[in-house]
Coordinates of C-alpha atoms in Angstrom, one line a residue:
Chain A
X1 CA 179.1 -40.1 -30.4
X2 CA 178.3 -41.5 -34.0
X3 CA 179.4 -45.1 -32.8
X4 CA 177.3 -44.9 -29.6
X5 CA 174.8 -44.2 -31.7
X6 CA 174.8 -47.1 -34.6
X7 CA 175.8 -49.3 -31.7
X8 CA 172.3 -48.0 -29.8
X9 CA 170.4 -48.9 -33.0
X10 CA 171.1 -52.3 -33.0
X11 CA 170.7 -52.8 -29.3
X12 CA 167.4 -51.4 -30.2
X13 CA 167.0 -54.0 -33.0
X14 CA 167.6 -56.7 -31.1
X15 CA 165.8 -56.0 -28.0
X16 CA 162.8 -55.9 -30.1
X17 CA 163.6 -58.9 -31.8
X18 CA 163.9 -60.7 -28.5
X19 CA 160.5 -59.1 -27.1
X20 CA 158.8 -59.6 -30.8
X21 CA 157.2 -62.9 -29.7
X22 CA 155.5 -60.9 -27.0
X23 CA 154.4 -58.0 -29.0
X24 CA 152.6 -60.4 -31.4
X25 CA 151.6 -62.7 -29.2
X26 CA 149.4 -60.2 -26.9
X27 CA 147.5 -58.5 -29.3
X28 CA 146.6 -61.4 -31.3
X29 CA 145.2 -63.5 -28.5
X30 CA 142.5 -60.5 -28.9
X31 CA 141.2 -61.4 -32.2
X32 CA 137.6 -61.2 -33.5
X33 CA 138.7 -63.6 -36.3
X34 CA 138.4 -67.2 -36.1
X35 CA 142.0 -67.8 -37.3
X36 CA 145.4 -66.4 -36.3
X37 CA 146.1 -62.9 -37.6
X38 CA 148.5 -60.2 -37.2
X39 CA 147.7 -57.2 -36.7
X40 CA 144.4 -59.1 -35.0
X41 CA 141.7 -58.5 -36.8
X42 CA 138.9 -56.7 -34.7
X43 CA 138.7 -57.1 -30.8
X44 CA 136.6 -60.0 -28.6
X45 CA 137.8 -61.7 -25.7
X46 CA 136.2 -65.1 -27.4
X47 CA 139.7 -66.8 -27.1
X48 CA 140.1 -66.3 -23.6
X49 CA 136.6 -67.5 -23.1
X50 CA 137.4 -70.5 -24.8
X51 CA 140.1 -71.5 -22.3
X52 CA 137.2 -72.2 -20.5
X53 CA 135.9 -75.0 -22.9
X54 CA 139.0 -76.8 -22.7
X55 CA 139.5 -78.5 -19.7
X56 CA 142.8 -79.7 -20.3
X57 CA 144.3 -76.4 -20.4
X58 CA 143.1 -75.9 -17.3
X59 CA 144.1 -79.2 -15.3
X60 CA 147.6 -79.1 -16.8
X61 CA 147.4 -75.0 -15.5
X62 CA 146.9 -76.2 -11.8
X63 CA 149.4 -79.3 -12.6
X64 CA 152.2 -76.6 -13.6
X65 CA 151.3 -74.1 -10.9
X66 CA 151.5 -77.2 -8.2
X67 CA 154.3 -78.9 -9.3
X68 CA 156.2 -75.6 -9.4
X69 CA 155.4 -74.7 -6.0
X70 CA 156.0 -77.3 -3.9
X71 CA 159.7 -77.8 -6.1
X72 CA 160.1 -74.8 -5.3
X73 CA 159.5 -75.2 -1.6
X74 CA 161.3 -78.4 -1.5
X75 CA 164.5 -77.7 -4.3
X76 CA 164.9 -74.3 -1.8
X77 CA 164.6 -76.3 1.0
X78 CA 167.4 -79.2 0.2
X79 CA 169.4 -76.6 -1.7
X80 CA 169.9 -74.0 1.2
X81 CA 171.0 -76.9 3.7
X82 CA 173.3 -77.9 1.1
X83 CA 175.2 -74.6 0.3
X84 CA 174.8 -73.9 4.5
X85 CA 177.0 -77.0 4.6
X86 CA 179.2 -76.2 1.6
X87 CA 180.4 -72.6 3.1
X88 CA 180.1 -73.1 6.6
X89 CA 182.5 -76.6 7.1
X90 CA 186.0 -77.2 5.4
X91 CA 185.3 -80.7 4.7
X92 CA 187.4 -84.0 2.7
X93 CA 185.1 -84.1 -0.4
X94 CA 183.5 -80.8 -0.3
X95 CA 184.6 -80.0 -4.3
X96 CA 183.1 -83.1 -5.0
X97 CA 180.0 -82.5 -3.7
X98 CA 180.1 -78.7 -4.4
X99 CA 180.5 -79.9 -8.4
X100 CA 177.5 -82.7 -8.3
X101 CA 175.3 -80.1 -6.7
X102 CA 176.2 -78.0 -10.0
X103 CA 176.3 -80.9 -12.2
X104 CA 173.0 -80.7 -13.6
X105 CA 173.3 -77.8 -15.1
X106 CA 175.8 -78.9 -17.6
X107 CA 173.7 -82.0 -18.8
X108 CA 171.5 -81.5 -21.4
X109 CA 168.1 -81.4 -20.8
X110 CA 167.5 -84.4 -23.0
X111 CA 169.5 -86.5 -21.2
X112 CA 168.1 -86.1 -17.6
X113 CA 164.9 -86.0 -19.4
X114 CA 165.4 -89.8 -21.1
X115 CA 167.9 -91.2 -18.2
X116 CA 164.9 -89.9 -15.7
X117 CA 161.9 -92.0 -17.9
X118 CA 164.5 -95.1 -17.4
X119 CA 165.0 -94.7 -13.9
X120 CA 161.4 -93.9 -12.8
X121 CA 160.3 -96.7 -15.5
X122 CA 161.9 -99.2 -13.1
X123 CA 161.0 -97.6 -10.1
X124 CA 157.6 -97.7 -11.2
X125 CA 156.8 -93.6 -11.0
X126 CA 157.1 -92.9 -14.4
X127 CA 154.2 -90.7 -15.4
X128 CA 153.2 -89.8 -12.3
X129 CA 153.4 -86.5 -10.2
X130 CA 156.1 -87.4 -7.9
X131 CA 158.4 -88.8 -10.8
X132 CA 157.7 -85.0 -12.5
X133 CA 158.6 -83.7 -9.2
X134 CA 161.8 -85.0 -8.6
X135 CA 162.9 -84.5 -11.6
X136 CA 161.9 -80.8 -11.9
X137 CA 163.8 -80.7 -7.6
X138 CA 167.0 -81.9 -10.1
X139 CA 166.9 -79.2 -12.5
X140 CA 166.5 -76.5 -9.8
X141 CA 168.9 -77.6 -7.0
X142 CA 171.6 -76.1 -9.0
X143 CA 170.2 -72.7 -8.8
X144 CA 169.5 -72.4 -5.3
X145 CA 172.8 -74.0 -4.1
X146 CA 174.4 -71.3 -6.4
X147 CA 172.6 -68.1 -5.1
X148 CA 173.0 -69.4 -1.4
X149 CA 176.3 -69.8 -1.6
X150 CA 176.9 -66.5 -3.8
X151 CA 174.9 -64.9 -0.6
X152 CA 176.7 -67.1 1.9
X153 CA 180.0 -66.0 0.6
X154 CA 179.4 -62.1 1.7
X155 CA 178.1 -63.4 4.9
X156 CA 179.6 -61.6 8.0
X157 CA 179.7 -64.6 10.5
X158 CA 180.7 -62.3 12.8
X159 CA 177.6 -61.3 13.2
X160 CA 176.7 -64.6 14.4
X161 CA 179.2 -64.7 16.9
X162 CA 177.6 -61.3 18.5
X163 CA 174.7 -63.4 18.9
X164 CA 176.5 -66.4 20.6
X165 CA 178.1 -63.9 22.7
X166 CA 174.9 -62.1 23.4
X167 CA 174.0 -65.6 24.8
X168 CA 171.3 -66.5 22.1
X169 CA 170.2 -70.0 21.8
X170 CA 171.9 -71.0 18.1
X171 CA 168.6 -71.7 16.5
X172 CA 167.3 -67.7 17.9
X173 CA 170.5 -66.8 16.3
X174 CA 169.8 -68.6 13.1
X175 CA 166.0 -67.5 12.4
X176 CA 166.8 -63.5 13.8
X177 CA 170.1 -63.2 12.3
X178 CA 171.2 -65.6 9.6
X179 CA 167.8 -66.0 8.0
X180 CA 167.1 -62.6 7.2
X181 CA 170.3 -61.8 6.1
X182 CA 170.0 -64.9 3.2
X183 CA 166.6 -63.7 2.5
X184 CA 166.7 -62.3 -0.7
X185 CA 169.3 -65.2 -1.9
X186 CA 166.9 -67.6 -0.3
X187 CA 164.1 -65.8 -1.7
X188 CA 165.1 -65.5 -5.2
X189 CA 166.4 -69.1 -5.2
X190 CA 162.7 -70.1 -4.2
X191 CA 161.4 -67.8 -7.2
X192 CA 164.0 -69.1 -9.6
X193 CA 163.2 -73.0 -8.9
X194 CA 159.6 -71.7 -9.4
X195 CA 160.1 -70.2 -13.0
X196 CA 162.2 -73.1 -14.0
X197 CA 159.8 -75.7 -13.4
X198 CA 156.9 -74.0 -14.3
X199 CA 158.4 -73.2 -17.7
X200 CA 160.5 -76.3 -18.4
X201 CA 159.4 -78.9 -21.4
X202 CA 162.1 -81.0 -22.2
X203 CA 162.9 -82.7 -19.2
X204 CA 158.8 -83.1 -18.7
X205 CA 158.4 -84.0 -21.8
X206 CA 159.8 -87.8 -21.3
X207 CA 158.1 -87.9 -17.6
X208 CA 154.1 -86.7 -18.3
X209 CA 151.5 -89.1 -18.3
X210 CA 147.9 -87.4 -20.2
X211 CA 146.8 -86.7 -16.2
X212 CA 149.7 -84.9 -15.4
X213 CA 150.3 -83.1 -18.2
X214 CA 151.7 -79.4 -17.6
X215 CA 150.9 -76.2 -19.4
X216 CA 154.2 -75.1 -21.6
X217 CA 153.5 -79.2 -22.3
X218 CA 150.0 -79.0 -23.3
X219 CA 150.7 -76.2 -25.4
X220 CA 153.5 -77.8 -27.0
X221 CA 151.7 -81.2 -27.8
X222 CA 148.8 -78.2 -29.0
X223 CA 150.9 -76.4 -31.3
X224 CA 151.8 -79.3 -33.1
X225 CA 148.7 -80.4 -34.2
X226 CA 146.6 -76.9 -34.7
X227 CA 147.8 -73.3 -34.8
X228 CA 144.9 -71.3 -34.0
X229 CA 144.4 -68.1 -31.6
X230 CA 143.6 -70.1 -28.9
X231 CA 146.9 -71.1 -28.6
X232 CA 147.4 -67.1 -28.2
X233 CA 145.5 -66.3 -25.4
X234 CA 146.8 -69.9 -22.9
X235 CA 150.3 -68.3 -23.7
X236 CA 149.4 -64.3 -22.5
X237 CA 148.1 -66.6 -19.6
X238 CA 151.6 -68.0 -19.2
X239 CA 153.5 -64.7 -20.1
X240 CA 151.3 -63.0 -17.5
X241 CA 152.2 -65.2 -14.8
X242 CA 156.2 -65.5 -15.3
X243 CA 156.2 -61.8 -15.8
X244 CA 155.0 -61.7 -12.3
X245 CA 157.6 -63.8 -11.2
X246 CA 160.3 -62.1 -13.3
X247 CA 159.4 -58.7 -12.0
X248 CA 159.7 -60.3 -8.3
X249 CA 163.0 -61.6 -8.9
X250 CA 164.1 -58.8 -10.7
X251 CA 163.1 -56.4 -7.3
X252 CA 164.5 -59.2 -4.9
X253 CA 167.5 -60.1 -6.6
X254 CA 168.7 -58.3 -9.6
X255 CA 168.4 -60.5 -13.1
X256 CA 172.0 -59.4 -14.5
X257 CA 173.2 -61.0 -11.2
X258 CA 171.2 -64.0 -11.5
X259 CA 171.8 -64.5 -15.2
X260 CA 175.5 -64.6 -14.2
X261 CA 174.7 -68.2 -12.9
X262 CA 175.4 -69.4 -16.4
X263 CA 172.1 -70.7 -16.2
X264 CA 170.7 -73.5 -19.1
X265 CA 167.4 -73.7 -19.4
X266 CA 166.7 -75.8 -22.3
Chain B
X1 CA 176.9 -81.7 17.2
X2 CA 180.0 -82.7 15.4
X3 CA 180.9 -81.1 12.2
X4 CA 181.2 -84.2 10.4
X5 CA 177.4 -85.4 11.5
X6 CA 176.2 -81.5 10.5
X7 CA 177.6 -82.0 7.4
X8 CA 176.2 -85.3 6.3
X9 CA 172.7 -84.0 7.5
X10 CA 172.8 -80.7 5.3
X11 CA 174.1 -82.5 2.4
X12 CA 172.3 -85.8 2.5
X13 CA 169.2 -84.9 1.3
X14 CA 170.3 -83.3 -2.1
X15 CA 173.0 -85.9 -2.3
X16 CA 170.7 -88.7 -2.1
X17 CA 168.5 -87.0 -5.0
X18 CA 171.3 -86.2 -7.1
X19 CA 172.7 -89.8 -7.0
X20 CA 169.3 -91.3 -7.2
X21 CA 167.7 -89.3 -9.7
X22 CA 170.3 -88.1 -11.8
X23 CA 174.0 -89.8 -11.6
X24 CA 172.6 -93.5 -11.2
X25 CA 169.8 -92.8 -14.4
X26 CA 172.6 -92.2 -15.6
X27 CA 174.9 -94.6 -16.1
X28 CA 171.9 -97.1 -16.4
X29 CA 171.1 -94.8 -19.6
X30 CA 175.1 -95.7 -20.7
X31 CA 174.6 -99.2 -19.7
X32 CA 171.7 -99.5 -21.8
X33 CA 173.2 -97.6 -25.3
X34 CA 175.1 -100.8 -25.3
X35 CA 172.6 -103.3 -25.3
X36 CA 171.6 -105.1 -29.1
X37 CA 168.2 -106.5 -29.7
X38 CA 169.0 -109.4 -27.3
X39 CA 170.1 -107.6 -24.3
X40 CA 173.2 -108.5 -24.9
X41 CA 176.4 -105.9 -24.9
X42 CA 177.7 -105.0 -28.0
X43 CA 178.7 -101.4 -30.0
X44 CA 175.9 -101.8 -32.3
X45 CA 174.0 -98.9 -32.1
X46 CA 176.9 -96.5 -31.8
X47 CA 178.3 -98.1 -34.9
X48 CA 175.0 -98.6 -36.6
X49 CA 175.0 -94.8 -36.5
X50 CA 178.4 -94.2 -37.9
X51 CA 177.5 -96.1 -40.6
X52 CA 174.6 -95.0 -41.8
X53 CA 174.5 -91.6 -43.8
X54 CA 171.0 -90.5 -43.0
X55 CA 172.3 -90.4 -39.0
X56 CA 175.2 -88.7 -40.2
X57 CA 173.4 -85.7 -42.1
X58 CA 171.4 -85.4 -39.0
X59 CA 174.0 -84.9 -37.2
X60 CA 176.3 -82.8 -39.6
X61 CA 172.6 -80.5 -40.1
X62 CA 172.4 -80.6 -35.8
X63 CA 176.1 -78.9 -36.0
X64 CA 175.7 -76.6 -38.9
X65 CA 172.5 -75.1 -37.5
X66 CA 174.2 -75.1 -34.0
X67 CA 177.2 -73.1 -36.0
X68 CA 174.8 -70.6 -37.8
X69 CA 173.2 -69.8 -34.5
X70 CA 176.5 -68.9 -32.7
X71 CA 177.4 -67.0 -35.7
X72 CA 174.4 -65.1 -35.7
X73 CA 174.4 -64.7 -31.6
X74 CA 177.8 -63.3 -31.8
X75 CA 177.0 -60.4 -34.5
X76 CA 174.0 -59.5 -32.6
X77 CA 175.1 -59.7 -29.8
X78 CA 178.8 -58.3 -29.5
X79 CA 177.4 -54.9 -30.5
X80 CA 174.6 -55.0 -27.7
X81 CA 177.6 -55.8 -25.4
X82 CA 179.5 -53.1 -26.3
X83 CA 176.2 -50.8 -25.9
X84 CA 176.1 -51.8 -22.7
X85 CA 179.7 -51.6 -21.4
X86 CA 179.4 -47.7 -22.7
X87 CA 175.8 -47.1 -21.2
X88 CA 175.2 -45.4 -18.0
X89 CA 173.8 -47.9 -15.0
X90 CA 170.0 -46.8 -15.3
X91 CA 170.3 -47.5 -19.2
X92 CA 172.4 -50.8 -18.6
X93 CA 169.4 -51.9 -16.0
X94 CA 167.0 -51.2 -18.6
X95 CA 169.1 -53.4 -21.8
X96 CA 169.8 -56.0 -18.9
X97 CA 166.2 -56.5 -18.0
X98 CA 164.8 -56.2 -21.4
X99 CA 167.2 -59.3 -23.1
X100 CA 167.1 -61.4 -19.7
X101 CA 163.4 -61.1 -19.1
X102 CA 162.0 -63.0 -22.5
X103 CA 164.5 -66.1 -21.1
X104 CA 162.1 -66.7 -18.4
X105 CA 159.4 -67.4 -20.1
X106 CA 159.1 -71.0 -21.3
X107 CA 160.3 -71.5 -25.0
X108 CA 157.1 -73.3 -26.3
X109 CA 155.8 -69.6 -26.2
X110 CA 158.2 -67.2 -27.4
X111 CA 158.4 -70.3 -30.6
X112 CA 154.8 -69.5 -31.1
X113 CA 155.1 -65.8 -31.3
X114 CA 157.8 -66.9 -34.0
X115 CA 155.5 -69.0 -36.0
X116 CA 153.1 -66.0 -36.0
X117 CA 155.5 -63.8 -37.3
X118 CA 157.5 -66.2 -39.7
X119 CA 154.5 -68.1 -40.8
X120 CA 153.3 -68.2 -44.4
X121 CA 150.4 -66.3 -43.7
X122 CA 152.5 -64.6 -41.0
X123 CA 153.5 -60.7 -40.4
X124 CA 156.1 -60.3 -42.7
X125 CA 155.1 -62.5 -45.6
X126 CA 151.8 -60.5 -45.5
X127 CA 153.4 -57.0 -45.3
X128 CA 156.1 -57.7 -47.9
X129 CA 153.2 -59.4 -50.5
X130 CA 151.3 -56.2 -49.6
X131 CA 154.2 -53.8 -50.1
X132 CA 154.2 -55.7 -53.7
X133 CA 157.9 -56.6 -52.4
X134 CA 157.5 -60.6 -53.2
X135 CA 154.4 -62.5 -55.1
X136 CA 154.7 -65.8 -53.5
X137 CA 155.3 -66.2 -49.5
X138 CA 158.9 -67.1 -48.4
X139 CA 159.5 -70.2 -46.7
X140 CA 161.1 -69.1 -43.4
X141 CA 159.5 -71.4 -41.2
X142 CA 159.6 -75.4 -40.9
X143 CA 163.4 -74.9 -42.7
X144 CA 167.0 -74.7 -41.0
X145 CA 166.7 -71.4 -41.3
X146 CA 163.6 -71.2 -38.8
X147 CA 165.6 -73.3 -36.1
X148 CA 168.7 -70.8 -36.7
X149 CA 166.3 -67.9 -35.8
X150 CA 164.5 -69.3 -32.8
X151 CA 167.9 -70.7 -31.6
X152 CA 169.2 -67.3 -31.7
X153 CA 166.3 -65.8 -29.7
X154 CA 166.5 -68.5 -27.4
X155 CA 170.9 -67.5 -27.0
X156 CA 171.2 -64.6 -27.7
X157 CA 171.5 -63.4 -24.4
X158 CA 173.9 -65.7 -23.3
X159 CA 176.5 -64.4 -25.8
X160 CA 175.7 -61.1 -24.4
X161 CA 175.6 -61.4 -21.1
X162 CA 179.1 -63.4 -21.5
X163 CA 180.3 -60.7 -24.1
X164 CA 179.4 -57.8 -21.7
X165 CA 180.9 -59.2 -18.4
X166 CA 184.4 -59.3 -19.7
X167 CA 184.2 -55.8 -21.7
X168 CA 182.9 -54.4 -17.8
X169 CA 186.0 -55.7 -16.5
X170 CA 188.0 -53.9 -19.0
X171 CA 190.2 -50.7 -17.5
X172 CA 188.9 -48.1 -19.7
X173 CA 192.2 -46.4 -19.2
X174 CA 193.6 -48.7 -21.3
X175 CA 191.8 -47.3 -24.2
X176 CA 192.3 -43.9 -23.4
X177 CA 196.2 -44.8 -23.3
X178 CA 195.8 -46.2 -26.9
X179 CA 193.9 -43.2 -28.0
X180 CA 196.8 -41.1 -26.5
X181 CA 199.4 -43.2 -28.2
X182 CA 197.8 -41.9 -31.2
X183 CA 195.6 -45.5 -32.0
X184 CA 192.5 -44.6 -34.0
X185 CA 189.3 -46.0 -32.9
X186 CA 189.1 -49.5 -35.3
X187 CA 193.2 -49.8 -34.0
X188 CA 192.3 -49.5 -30.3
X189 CA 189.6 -52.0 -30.8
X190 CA 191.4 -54.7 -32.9
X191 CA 194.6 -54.3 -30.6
X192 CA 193.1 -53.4 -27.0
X193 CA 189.1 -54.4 -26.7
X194 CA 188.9 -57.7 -28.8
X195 CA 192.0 -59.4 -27.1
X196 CA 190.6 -58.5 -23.7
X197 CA 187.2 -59.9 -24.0
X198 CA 188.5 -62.7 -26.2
X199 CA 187.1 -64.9 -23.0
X200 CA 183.9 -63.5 -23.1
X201 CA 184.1 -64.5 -26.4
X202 CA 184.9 -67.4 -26.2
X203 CA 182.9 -68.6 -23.2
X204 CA 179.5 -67.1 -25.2
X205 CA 180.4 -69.0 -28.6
X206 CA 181.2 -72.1 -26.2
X207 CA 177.8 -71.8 -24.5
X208 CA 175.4 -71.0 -27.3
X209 CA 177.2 -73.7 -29.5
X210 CA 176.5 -76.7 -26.7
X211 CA 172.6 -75.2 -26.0
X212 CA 171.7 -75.4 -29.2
X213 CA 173.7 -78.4 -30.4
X214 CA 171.2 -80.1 -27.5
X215 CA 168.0 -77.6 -28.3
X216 CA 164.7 -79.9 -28.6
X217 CA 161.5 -78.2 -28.3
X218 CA 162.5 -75.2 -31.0
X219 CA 163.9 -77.6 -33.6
X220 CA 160.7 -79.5 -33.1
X221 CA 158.5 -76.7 -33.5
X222 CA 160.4 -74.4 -36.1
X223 CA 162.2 -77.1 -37.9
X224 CA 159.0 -78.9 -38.8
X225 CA 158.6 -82.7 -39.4
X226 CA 161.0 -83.1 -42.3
X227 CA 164.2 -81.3 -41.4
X228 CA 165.0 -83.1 -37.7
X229 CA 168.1 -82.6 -35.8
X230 CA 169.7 -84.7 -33.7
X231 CA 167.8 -84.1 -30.3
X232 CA 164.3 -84.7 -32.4
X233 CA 165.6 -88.5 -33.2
X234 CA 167.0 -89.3 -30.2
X235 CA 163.2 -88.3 -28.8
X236 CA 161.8 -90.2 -31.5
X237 CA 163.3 -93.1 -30.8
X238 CA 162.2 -93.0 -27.3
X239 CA 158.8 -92.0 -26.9
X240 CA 157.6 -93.3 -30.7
X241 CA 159.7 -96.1 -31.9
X242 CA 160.6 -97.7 -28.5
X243 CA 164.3 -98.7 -29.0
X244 CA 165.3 -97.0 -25.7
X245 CA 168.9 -98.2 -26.4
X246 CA 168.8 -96.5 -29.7
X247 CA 167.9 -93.6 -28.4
X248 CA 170.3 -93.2 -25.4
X249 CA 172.9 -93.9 -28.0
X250 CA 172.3 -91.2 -29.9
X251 CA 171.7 -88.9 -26.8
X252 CA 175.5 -89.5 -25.5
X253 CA 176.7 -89.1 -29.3
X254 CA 175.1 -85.4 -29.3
X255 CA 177.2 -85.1 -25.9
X256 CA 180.4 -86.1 -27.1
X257 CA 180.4 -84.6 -30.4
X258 CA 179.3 -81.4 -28.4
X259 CA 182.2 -81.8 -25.7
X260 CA 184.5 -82.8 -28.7
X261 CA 183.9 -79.9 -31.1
X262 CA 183.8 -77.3 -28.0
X263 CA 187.4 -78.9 -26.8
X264 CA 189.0 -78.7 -30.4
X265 CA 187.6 -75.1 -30.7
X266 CA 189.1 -73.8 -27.3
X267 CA 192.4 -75.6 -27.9
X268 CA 192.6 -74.2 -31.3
X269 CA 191.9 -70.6 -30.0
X270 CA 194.4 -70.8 -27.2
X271 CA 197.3 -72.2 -29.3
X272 CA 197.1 -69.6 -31.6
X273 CA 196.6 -67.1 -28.5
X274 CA 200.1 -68.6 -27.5
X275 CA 201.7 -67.9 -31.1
X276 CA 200.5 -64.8 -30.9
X277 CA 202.2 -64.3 -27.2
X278 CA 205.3 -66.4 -28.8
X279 CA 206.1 -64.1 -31.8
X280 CA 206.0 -60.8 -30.4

């Protein structure tokens, strides 16, 4: 029992240490100081109120929650046809394809992020929304393909085949049968693409222009320059959001499961 | 429909954005680390960082830091792994979902609540100068030692989640035969435990070593202006200087010094994993 025990302890340890930014960050968004304290020092909601003053917090808040939903809807979109492809047809080429789909993931993040600002440089949609988009479509492909297939691979086709036999038009048997048995793999794929672009910064950072600037962006450039409790209360906004999201994906889809993707999100 | 026309419809569209926005960039990016002052080809910013010693400590701190946070992953988070392959399925939920949640919120954020806590006016420094513990602040922000510990929040749970998926797949008869053989408890894990999640091991040490060998936005933000790692040039030579060739140089040297030191490492492990096989 004793080594249970130690070996709880620093589970404990580091649980805390990984949720420490959290703890801190919360309460001290709630300061009545005028600097950043912790503990916070008194209560107000001033910082919060403050967001309002700051308009670029704000447009780069509808930026990030735009972008991220329509990659979402689109990365989902392109990735589930994909993996439908990938598992359903024995095809010349499939690996190939099956490890470009993937291949993002092992990239770093600064190098889709500079070889992106080349490309879109020429192209001529550098700094601009769509450039962002497709970009952030890249970075999230990966997931969904992976969590499509993962779902498409304990797929009972036979099920399918009921429906044929049943004499159901293929597209009947596709929306009442095969689509709600993807759903939470569909689902989740659509809530992962979500999270990854709302949160990412390096690849964004080589592709923003000052209009299309997104939050975790415009906190970053932020941070650099001034450390103050404002900077506390955009990021509860933030952390309030994903953990939304997170809970969501945790109910749909299970995060151990999804963290088995061998996911990289930096 | 034919199969072949079904599958060049289902793939097209993610094909054509892969290729277009990701394997073409690409290679223009290689193209262009090649290019001198003139456009023309040449090896001079590849060499140009070989021989210059300030590049080379850049990338010699990049590694060490990259080393220290794999080091500091893997005694953090071995333990939590083990916790976890001994915990019951509601407690295991509860570990899982508290070390995977924090890695869905962006980085920028949990590197704040960091700076709050590290700072020099920050939690600890202000409880240890009250305690009477230390009379002047400790520097453990805008150092290598900052980037070491926001690196390791950012990994951590990769090394355990890698850690923890071999030890699951462990047959825990096995230890119970070693116990029954008389092993004690340190035996059975040196002998039966650590060989068996040895790829665990390995594939966490592999994974936190190439994230943070590539990290940007923590080094930036917890590493301050004067102690810069390789990402942090590479983005400086972009965005402020403008040599775009420069820059994309560097970029692919981070990649194959990452996919070089991770090779030499497995290689390493696995010969002596054949030795060991060999001698007994």
């Amino acid at each position: 029992m004793k080594k249970i025990n130690v070996l709880g302890l620093i589970t404990f340890f580091v649980l805390v240490l990984v949720n420490l930014p959290f703890l801190v960050i919360i309460p001290s968004s709630f300061t009545a100081a005028g600097y950043l304290a912790f503990p916070p020092e008194g209560f107000s909601w001033q910082w919060y109120e403050m967001i309002l003053d700051r308009p670029e917090f704000i447009d780069s808040l509808w930026i990030s929650l735009k972008l991220a939903t329509v990659t979402a809807i689109l990365a989902t979109f392109l990735g589930t046809l994909a993996a439908f492809a990938l598992s359903k047809y024995k095809f010349r080429g499939s690996g190939i394809i099956n490890a470009l789909m993937l291949s993002p993931l092992t990239v770093p993040s600064l190098i889709i992020g500079i070889s992106a600002l080349l490309f879109f440089t020429r192209i001529g949609i550098a700094g601009t929304f769509t450039g962002l988009l497709l970009a952030h479509m890249l970075i999230s492909i990966p997931y969904v393909v992976r969590l499509v297939l993962t779902g498409l691979s304990s797929f009972d086709y036979t099920l399918e085949k009921a429906g044929y036999m049943l004499g159901a038009h293929p597209f009947r048997v596709f929306w009442d049968i095969t689509l709600p048995l993807l759903r939470p793999a569909i689902v989740s794929g659509m809530i992962f693409s979500f999270l990854t672009s709302f949160d990412n910064v390096t690849v964004s950072l080589f592709l923003v222009a000052p209009d299309t600037t997104t939050l975790p962006l415009a906190i970053f450039t932020y941070m650099q320059e001034t450390l103050d409790p404002l900077v506390a209360s955009i990021s509860s906004v933030v952390i309030l959001l994903s953990l939304v999201f997170i809970v969501l994906l945790e109910k749909v889809y299970g995060l151990e499961r999804l963290f088995g993707l061998n996911s990289q999100s930096h | 429909m034919s199969k072949r026309l079904s599958v060049t419809l289902l793939t097209a569209p993610a094909m054509i954005l892969l290729l277009g926005v990701f394997i073409l960039p690409m290679l223009m990016m290689l193209l262009l680390s090649f290019q001198d002052e003139n456009q023309a080809f040449s090896l001079h910013n590849y060499s140009l960082f070989i021989q210059d010693p300030y590049y080379l400590e850049i990338l010699w701190r990049t590694i060490r830091v990259s080393l220290w946070t794999v080091l500091v992953s893997l005694l953090l988070g071995f333990p939590v792994a083990m916790y976890m392959a001994q915990a019951t399925g509601k407690m295991r939920g509860i570990v899982t979902m508290l070390i995977l949640a924090p890695h869905l919120i962006s980085v920028v954020i949990r590197n704040f609540g960091w700076v709050v806590v590290l700072g020099e006016k920050g939690w600890i420094n202000e409880t240890l100068i009250s305690l009477g513990l230390i009379d002047q602040p400790l520097r453990l922000l805008y150092n290598e030692l900052g980037i070491v510990i926001g690196l390791t929040d950012s990994f951590v749970a990769y090394m355990v989640l890698a850690i923890a998926t071999s030890l699951y797949a462990i047959d825990p008869s096995l230890n119970k035969a070693a116990s029954i053989l008389g092993a004690s408890r340190v035996r059975t894990f040196f002998s039966v435990t650590l060989p068996l999640c040895l790829p665990g091991i390995i594939a966490g040490t592999t994974l936190v070593f190439s994230l943070s060998m590539s990290a940007f936005v923590t080094p930036a933000l917890m590493g301050g202006t004067s102690v810069k790692v390789l990402p942090v040039i590479a983005y400086e030579q972009i965005m402020a200087t403008l040599n775009w060739p420069l820059g994309a140089a560097l970029a692919f040297l981070l990649l194959g010094s990452t996919i070089l030191l991770v090779t030499l490492y497995t290689k390493l492990i696995e010969t002596k994993r054949y030795k060991e096989v060999f001698a007994s």
